[in-house]
Short mmCIF file of C-alpha atoms (C1' of nucleotides) and ligand atoms in Angstrom, two decimals:
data_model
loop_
_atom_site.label_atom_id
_atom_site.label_comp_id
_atom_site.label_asym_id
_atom_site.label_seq_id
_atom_site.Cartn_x
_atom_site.Cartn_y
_atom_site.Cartn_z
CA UNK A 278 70.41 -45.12 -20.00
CA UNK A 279 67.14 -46.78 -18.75
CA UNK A 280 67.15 -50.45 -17.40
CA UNK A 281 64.22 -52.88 -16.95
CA UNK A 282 63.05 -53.65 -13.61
CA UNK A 283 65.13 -57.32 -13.81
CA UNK A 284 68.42 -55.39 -14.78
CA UNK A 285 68.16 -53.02 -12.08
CA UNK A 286 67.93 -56.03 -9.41
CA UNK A 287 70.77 -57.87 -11.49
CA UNK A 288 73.30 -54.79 -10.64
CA UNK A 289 72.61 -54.28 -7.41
CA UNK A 290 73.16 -57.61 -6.48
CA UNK A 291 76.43 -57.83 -8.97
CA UNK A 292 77.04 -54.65 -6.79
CA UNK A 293 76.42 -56.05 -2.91
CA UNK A 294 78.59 -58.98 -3.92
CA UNK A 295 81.75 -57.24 -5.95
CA UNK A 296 81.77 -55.00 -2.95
CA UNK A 297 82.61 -58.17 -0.83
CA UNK A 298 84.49 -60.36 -3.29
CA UNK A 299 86.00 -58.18 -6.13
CA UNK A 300 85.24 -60.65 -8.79
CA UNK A 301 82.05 -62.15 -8.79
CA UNK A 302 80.19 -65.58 -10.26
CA UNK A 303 77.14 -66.56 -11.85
CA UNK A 304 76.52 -69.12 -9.19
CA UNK A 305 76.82 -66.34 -6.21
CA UNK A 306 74.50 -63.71 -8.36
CA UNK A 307 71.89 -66.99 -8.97
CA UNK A 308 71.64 -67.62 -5.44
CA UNK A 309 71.22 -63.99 -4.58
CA UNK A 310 68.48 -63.54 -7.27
CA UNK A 311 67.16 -66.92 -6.52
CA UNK A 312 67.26 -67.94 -10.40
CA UNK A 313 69.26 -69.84 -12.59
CA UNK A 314 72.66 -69.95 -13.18
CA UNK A 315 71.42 -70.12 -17.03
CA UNK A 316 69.37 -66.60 -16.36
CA UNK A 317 72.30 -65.16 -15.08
CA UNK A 318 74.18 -65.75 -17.77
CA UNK A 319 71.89 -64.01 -19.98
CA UNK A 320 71.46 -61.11 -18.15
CA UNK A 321 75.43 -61.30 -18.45
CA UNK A 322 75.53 -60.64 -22.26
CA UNK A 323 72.75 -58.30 -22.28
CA UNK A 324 74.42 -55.76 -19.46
CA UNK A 325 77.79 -56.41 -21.57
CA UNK A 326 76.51 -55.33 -24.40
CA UNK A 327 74.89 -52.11 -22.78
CA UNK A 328 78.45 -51.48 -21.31
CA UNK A 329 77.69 -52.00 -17.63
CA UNK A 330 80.05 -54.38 -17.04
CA UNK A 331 83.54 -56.51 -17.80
CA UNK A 332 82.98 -59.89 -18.75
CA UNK A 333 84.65 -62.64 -19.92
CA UNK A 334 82.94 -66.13 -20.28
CA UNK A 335 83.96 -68.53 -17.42
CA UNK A 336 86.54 -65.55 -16.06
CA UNK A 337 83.94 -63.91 -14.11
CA UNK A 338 82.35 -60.54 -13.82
CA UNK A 339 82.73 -57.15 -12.16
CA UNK A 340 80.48 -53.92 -12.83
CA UNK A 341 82.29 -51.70 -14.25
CA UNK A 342 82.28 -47.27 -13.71
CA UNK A 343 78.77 -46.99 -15.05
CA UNK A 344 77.53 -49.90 -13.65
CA UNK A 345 78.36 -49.20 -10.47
CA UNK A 346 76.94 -45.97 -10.47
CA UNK A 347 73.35 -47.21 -11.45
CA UNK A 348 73.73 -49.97 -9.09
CA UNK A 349 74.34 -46.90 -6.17
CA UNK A 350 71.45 -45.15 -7.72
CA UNK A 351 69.20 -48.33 -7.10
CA UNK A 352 70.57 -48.78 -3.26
CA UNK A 353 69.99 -45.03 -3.23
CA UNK A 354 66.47 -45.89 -4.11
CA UNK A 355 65.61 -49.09 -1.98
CA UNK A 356 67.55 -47.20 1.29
CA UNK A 357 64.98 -44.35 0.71
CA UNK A 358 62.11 -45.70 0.58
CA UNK A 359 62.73 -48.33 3.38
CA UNK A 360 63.56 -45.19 5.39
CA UNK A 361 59.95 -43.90 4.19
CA UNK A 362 58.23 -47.53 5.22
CA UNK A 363 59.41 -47.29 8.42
CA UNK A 364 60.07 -43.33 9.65
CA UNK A 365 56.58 -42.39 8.13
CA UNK A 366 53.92 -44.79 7.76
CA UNK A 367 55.04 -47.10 10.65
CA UNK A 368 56.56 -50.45 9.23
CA UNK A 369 58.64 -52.18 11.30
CA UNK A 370 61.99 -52.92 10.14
CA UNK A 371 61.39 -56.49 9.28
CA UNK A 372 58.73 -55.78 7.12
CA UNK A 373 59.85 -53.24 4.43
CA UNK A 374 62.44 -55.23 2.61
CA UNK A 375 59.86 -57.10 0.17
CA UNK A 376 58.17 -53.46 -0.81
CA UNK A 377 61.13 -52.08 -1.15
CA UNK A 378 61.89 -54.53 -3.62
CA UNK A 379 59.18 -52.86 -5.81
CA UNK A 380 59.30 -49.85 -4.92
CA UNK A 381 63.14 -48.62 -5.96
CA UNK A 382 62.04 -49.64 -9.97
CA UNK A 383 59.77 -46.61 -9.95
CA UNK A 384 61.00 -44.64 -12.88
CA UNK A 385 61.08 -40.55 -11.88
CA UNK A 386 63.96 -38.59 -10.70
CA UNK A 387 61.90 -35.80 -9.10
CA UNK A 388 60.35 -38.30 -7.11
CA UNK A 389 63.26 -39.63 -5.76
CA UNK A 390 64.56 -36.20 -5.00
CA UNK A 391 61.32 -35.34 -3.55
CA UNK A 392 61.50 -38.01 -1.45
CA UNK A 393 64.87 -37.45 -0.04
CA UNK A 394 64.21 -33.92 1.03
CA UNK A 395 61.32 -34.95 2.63
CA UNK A 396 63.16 -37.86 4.85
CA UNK A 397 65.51 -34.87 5.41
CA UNK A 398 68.21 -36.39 3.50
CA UNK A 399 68.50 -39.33 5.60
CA UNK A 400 72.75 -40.76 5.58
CA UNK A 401 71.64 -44.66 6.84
CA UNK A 402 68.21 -46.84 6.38
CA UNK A 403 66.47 -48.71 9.18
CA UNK A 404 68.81 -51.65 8.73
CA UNK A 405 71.64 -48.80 9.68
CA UNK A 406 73.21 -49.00 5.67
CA UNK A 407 74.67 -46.12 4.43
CA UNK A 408 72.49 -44.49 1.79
CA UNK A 409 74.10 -43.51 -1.26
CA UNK A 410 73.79 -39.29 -1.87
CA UNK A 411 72.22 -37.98 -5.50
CA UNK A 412 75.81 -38.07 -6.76
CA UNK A 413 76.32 -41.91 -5.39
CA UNK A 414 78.57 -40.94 -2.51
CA UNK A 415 78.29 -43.60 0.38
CA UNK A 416 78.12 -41.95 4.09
CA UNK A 417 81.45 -43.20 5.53
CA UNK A 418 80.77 -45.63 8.49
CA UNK A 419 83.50 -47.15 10.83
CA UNK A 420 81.94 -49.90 11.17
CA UNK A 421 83.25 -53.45 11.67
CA UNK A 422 81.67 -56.93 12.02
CA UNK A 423 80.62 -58.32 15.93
CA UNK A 424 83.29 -61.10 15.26
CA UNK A 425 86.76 -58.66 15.31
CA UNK A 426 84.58 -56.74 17.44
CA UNK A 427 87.43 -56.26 20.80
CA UNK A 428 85.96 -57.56 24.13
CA UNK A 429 84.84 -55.15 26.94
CA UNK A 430 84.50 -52.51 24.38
CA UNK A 431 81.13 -50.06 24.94
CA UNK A 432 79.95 -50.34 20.72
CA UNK A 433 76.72 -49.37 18.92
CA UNK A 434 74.83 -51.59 16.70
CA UNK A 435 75.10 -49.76 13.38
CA UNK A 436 74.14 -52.22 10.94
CA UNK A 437 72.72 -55.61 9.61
CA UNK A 438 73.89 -57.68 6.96
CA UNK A 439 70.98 -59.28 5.79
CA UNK A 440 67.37 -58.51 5.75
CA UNK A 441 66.20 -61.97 6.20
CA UNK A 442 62.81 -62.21 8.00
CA UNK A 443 64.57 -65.07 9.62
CA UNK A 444 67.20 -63.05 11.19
CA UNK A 445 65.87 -59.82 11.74
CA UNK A 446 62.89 -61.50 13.95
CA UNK A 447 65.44 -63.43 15.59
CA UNK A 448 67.27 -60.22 16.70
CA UNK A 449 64.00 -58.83 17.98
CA UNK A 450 63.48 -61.46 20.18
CA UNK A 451 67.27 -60.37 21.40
CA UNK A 452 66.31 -57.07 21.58
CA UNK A 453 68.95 -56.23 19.22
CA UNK A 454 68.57 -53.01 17.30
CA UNK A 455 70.32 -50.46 15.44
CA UNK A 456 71.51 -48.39 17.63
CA UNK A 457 71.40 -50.90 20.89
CA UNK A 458 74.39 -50.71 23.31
CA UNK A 459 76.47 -53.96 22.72
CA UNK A 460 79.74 -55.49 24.99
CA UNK A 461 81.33 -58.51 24.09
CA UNK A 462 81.72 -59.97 27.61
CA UNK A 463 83.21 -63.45 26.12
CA UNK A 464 83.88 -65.62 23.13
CA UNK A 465 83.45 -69.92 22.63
CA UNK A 466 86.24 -70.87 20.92
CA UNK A 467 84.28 -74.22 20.20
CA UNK A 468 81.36 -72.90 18.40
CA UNK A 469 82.73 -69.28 17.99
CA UNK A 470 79.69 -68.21 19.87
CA UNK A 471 79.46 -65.29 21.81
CA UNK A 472 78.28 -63.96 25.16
CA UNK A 473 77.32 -59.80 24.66
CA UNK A 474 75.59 -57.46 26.95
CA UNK A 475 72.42 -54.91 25.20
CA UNK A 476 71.97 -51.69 26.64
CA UNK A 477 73.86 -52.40 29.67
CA UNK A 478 71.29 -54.92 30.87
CA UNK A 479 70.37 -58.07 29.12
CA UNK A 480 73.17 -60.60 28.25
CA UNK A 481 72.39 -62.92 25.16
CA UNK A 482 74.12 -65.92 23.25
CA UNK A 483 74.92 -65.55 19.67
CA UNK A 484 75.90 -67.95 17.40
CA UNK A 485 78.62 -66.90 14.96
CA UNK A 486 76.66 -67.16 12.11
CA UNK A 487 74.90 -64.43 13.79
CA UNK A 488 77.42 -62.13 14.64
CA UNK A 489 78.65 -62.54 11.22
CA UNK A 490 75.28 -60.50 10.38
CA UNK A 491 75.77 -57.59 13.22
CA UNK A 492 77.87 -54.47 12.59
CA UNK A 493 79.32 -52.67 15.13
CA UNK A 494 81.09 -49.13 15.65
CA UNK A 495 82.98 -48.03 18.82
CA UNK A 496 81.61 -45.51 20.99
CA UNK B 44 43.26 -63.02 -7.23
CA UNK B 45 46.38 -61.13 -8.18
CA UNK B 46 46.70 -59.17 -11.57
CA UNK B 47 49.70 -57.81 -13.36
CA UNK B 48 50.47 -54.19 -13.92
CA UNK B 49 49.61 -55.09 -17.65
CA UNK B 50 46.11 -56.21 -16.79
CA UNK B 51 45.65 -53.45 -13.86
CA UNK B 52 45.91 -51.01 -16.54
CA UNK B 53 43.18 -52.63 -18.76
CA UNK B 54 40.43 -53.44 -16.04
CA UNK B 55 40.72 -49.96 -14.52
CA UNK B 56 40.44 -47.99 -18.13
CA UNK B 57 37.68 -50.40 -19.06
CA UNK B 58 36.12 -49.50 -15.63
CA UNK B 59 36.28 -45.94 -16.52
CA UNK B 60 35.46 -45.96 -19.59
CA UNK B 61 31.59 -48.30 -18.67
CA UNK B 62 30.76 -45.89 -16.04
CA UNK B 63 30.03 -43.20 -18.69
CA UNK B 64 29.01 -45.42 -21.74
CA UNK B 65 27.56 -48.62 -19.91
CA UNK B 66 29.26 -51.34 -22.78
CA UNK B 67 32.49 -50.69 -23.84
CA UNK B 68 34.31 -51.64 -27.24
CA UNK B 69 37.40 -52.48 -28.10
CA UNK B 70 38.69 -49.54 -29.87
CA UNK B 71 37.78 -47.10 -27.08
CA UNK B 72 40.22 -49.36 -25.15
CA UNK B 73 42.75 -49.50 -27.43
CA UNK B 74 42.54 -45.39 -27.71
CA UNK B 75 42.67 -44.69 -24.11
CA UNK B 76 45.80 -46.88 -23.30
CA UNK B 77 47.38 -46.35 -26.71
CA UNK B 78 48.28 -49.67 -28.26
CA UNK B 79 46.59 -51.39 -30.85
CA UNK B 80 43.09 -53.25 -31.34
CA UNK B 81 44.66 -56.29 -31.80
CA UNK B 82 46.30 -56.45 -27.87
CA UNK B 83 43.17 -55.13 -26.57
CA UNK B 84 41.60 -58.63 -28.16
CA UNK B 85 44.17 -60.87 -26.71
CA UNK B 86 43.78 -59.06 -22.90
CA UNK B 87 39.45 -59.59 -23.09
CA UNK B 88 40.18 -63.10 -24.03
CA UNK B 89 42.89 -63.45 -20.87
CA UNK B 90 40.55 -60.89 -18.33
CA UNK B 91 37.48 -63.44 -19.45
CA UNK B 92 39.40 -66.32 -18.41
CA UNK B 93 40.04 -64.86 -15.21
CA UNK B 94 36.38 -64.39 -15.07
CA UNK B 95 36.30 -60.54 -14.46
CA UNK B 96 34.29 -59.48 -17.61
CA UNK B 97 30.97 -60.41 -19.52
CA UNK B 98 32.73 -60.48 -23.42
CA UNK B 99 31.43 -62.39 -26.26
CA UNK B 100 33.32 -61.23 -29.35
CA UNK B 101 31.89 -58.45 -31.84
CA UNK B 102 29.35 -57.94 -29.40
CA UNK B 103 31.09 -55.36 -26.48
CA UNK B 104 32.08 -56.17 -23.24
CA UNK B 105 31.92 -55.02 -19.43
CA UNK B 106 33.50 -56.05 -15.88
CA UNK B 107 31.39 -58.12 -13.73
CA UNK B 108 31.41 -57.61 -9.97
CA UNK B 109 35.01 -59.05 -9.17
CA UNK B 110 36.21 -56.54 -12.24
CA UNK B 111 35.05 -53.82 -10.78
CA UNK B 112 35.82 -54.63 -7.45
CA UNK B 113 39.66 -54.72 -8.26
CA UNK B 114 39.13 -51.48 -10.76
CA UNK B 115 38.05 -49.66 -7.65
CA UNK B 116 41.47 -50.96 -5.75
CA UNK B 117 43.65 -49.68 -9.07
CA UNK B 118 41.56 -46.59 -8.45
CA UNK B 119 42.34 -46.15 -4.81
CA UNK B 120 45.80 -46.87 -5.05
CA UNK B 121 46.21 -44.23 -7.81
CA UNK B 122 44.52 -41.88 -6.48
CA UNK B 123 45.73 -42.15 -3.14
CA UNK B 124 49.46 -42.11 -4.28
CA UNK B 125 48.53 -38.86 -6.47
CA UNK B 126 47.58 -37.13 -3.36
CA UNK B 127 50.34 -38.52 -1.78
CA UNK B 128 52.48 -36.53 -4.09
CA UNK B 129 50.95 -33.41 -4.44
CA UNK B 130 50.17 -33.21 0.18
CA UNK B 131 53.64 -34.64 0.96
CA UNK B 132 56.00 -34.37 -1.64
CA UNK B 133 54.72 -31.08 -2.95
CA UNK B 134 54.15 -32.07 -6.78
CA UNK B 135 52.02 -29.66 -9.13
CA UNK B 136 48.47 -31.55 -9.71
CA UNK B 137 49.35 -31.77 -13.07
CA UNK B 138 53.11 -33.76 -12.69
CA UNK B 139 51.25 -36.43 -10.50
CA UNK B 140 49.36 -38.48 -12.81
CA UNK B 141 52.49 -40.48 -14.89
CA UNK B 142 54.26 -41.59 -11.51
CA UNK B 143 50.80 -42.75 -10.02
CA UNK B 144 50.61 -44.95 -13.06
CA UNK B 145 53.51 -46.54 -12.25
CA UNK B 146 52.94 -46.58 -8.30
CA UNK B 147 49.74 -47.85 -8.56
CA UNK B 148 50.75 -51.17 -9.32
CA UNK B 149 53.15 -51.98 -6.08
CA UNK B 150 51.71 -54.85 -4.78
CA UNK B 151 51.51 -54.45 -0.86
CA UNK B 152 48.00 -54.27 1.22
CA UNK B 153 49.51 -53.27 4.23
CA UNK B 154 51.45 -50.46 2.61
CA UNK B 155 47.95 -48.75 0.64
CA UNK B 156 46.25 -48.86 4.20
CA UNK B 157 48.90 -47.34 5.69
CA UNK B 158 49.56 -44.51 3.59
CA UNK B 159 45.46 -44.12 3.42
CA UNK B 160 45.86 -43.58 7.29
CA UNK B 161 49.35 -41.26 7.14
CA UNK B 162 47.26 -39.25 4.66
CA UNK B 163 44.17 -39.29 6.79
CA UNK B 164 41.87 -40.96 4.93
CA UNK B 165 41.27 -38.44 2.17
CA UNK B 166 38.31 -38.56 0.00
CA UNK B 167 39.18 -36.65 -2.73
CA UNK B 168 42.43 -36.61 -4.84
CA UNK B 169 44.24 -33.73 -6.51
CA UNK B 170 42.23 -33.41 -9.59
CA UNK B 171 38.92 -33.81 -7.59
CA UNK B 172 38.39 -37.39 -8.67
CA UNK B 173 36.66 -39.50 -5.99
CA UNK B 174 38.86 -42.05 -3.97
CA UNK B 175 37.07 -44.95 -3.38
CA UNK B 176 37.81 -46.64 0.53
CA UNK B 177 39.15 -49.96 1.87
CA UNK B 178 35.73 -51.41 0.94
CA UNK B 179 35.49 -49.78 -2.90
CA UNK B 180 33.31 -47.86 -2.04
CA UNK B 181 33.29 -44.06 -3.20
CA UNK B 182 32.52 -40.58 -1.67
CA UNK B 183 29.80 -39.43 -3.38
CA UNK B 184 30.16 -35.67 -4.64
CA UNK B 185 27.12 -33.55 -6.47
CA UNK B 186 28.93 -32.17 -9.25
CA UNK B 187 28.31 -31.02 -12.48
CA UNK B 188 29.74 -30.53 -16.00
CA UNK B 189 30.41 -26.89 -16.27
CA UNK B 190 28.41 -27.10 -19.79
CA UNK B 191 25.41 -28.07 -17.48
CA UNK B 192 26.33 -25.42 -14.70
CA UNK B 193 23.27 -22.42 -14.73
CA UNK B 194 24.02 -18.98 -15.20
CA UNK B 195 24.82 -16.46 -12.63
CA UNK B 196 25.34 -18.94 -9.73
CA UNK B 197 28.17 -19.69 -7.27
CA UNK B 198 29.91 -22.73 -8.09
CA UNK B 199 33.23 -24.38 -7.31
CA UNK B 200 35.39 -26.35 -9.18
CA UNK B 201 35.30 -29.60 -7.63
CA UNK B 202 37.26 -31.97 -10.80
CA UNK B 203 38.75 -32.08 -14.02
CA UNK B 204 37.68 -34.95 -16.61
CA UNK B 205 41.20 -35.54 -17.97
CA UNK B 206 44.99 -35.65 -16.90
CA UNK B 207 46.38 -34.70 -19.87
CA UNK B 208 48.88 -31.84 -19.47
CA UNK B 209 48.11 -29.86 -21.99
CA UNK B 210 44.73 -29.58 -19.95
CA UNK B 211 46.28 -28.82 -17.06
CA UNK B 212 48.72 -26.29 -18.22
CA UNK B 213 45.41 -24.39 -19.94
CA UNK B 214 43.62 -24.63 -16.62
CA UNK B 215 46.81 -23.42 -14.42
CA UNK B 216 46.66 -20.33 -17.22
CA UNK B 217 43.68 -19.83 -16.58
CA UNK B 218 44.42 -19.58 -12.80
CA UNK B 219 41.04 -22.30 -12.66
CA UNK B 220 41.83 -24.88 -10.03
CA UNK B 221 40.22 -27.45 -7.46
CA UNK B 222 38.23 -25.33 -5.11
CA UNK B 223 38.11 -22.27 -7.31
CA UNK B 224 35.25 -20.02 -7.17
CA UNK B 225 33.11 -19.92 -10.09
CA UNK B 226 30.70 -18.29 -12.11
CA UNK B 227 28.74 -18.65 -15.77
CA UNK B 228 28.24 -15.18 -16.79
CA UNK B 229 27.49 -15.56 -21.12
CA UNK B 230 27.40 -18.68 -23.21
CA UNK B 231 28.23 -18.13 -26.39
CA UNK B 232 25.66 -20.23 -29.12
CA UNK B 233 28.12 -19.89 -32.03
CA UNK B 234 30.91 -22.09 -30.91
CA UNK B 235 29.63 -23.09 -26.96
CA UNK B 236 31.97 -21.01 -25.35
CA UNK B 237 31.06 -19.36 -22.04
CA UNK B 238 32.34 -16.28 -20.53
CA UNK B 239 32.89 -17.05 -16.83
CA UNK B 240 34.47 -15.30 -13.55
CA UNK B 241 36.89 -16.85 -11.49
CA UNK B 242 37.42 -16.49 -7.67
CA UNK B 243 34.97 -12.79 -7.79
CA UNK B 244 37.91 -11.80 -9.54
CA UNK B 245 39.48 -12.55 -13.20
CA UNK B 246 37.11 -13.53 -16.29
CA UNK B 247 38.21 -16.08 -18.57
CA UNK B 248 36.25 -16.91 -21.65
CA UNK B 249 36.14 -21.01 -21.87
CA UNK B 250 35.97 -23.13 -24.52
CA UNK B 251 33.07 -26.34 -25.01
CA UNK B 252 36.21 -28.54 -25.30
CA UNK B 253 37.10 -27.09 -21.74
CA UNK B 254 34.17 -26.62 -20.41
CA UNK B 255 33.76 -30.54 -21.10
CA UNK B 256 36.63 -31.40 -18.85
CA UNK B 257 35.55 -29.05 -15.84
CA UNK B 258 33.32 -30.62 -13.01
CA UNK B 259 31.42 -28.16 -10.45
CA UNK B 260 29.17 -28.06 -7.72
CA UNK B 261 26.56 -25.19 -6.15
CA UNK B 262 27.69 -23.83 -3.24
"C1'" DA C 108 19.70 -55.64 -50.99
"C1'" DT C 109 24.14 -54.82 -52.18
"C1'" DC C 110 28.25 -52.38 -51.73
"C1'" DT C 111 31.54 -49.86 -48.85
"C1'" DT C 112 33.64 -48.65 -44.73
"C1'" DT C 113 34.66 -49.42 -40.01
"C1'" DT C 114 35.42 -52.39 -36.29
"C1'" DT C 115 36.99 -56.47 -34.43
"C1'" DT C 116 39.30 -60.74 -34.45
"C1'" DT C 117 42.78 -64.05 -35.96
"C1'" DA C 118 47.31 -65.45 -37.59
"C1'" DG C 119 51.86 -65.10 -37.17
"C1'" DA C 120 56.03 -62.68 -35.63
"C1'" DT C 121 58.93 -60.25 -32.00
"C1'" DT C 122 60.94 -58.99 -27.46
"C1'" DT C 123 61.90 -59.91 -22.71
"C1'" DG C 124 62.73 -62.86 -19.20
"C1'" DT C 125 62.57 -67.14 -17.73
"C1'" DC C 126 63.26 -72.37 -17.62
"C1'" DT C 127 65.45 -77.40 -18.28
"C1'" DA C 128 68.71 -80.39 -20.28
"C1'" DA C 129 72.91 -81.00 -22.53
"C1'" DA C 130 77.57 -79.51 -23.71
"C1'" DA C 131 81.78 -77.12 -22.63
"C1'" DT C 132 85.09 -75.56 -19.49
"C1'" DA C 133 87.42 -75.19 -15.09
"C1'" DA C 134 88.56 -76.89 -10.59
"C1'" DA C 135 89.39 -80.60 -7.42
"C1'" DA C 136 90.59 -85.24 -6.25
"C1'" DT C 137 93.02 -89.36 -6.88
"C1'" DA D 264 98.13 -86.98 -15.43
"C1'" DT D 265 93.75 -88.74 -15.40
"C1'" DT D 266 89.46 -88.89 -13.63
"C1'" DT D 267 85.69 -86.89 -11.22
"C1'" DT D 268 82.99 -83.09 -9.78
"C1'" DA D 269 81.44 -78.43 -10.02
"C1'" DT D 270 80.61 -74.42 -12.62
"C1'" DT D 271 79.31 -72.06 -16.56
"C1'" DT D 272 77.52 -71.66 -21.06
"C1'" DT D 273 74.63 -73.00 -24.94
"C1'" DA D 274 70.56 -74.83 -27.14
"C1'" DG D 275 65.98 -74.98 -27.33
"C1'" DA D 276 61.50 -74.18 -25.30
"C1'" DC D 277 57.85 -71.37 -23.09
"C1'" DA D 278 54.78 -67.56 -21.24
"C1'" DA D 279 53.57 -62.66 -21.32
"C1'" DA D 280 52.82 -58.73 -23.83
"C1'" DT D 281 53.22 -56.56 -27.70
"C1'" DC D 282 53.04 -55.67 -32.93
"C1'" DT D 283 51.49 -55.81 -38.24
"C1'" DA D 284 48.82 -57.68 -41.83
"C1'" DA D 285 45.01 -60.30 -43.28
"C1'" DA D 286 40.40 -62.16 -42.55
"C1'" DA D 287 35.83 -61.91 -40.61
"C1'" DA D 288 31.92 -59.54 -38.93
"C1'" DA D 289 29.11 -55.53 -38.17
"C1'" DA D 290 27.52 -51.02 -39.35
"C1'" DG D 291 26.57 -47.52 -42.64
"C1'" DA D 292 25.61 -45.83 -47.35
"C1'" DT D 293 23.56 -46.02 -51.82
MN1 MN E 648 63.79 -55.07 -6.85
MN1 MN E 649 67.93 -51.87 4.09
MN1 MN E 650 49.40 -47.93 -14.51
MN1 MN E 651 43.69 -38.06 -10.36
#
DNA sequence: ATCTTTTTTTAGATTTGTCTAAAATAAAAT
DNA sequence: ATTTTATTTTAGACAAATCTAAAAAAAGAT
């Protein structure tokens, strides 16, 4: 089973989204993909008939067991080679998402392979996701979202949500990375803003539609 | 000026194809990227719109400057991601060439210079082939078709003319690679075969249609 | 010079992925 | 329960890249 470039991207995001939702819409997947809702629909019929998914017009969608494991194959090979961009030739972080983009529709296992041995198997990516394993096993990760994130806790920064230029130059100017120390020293019940400490020195203000963005594990 | 993979493919095989025969035609195209006369047409009329070949139809055609200009970046990028694979990753020279093809089209200036610098600039690329630099601008290497090569003197294999694997498979056989030592002991007038010595060591007798692909230079 | 063959171009069709506008359905509001 | 709004699907069009078959032009042969 071979898919187009354009499927490929179509699953994964079916895939990001079902993981958060269950079900998912054509709206959600058209504003992921940045295309129509028409497009989507499409692509819809087309990945039915291949079997990828369960589909029922105006029920909503889900991938279904094959799906999902292309879609993990794709993550498998976006997370690798953003891990490459930045680990070996030097990207920062904000920068490799767009390359990336391109770069996990090149078509050869052994490459991929290749790759991963070189990286030394690498379990997370630069934006501290798990990276799915040749057999699309996810690295467990007890991670949980800044918001339910207890106060006065000692926690790692383990992962980002998005990989918005927007927000990930945003968090540089906070000095917020993976693997920064984090406290919650207080919460605005107003704005549900925050108050958190970095690396046991700088304190900084985040909005909740930040910390919605930040994943944290206890240390 | 940005092409598509489609028309990436075209300017850098009609590139190749005018540095050996000055103007190119239309079936010599069509042969070397397999697909029919009739798409080669409908590309010269879309790459002359673009204004990045000379082309008046039935007569020939070849790239003006811009053509070759971004030729010579398809080049590079190929090239650069072959050796890429065979330095890093530890491909054989002769599993390179179909991946290239597809990674030479990822569209990303910052991510060609740096992998140019993580490799350290190299000149050459796994088959011997010239890489041209940032500027287009190519190493320049004194070799030699091994038909030309004179008897009894101490050459080494600096290139091979094709990246076919049949070709390659011969050549590993043969135990003849990049940097082999080399030298023309017989030619044969019947058929144009030479008898030649390999590394001070094996003989191998060598076929015209070999010999043909094999580039050398005096050491 | 005329005929034959080869090469090249045109004409028209197909596939993939996309779009806009309109129609159908579902969800929300009154 | 209607009406209104939002979502989703369909219908029809378009651009890119390809193909086959036919026509046109050039090259080669007699
Ligand atoms: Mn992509
Ligand atoms: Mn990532
Ligand atoms: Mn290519
Ligand atoms: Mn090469």
């Amino acid at each position: 089973m071979s898919l187009t470039s354009s499927e490929e991207n179509y699953i994964k995001a079916i895939f990001q989204l079902q993981v958060k939702d269950g079900m998912v819409s054509t709206n959600e997947v058209a504003a992921v993909l940045q295309t129509s809702a028409a497009s989507v629909t499409d692509m819809l019929k087309k990945l039915k008939t291949k079997k990828l998914l369960v589909y029922e017009k105006y029920k909503g969608f889900k991938l279904n067991g094959e799906g999902r494991k292309l879609a993990l194959m794709v993550l498998r090979k976006h997370r690798l080679w953003e891990t490459f961009l930045v680990k070996i030739l030097h990207f920062n972080w904000d920068e490799v998402h767009e390359v990336a983009e391109q770069l996990e529709h090149i078509q050869s296992q052994q490459l991929i392979d290749h790759l991963d041995d070189f990286l030394g198997n690498p379990a997370f990516d630069p934006h501290g996701d798990p990276i799915p394993d040749a057999t699309g096993k996810m690295p467990f990760q007890s991670q949980m979202n800044l918001n339910k994130f207890p106060f006065q806790i000692n926690g790692e920064v383990t992962a980002v949500g998005s990989q918005s230029p927007d927000i990930l130059s945003l968090l540089e100017h906070k000095k917020i990375t993976i693997g920064a120390r984090i406290k919650v020293l207080q919460r605005f019940a107003f704005d549900n803003s925050f108050e958190i400490q970095i690396n046991n020195k700088e304190q900084a203000h985040i909005s909740a539609q930040l910390a919605e963005q930040i994943y944290v594990k206890k240390l």
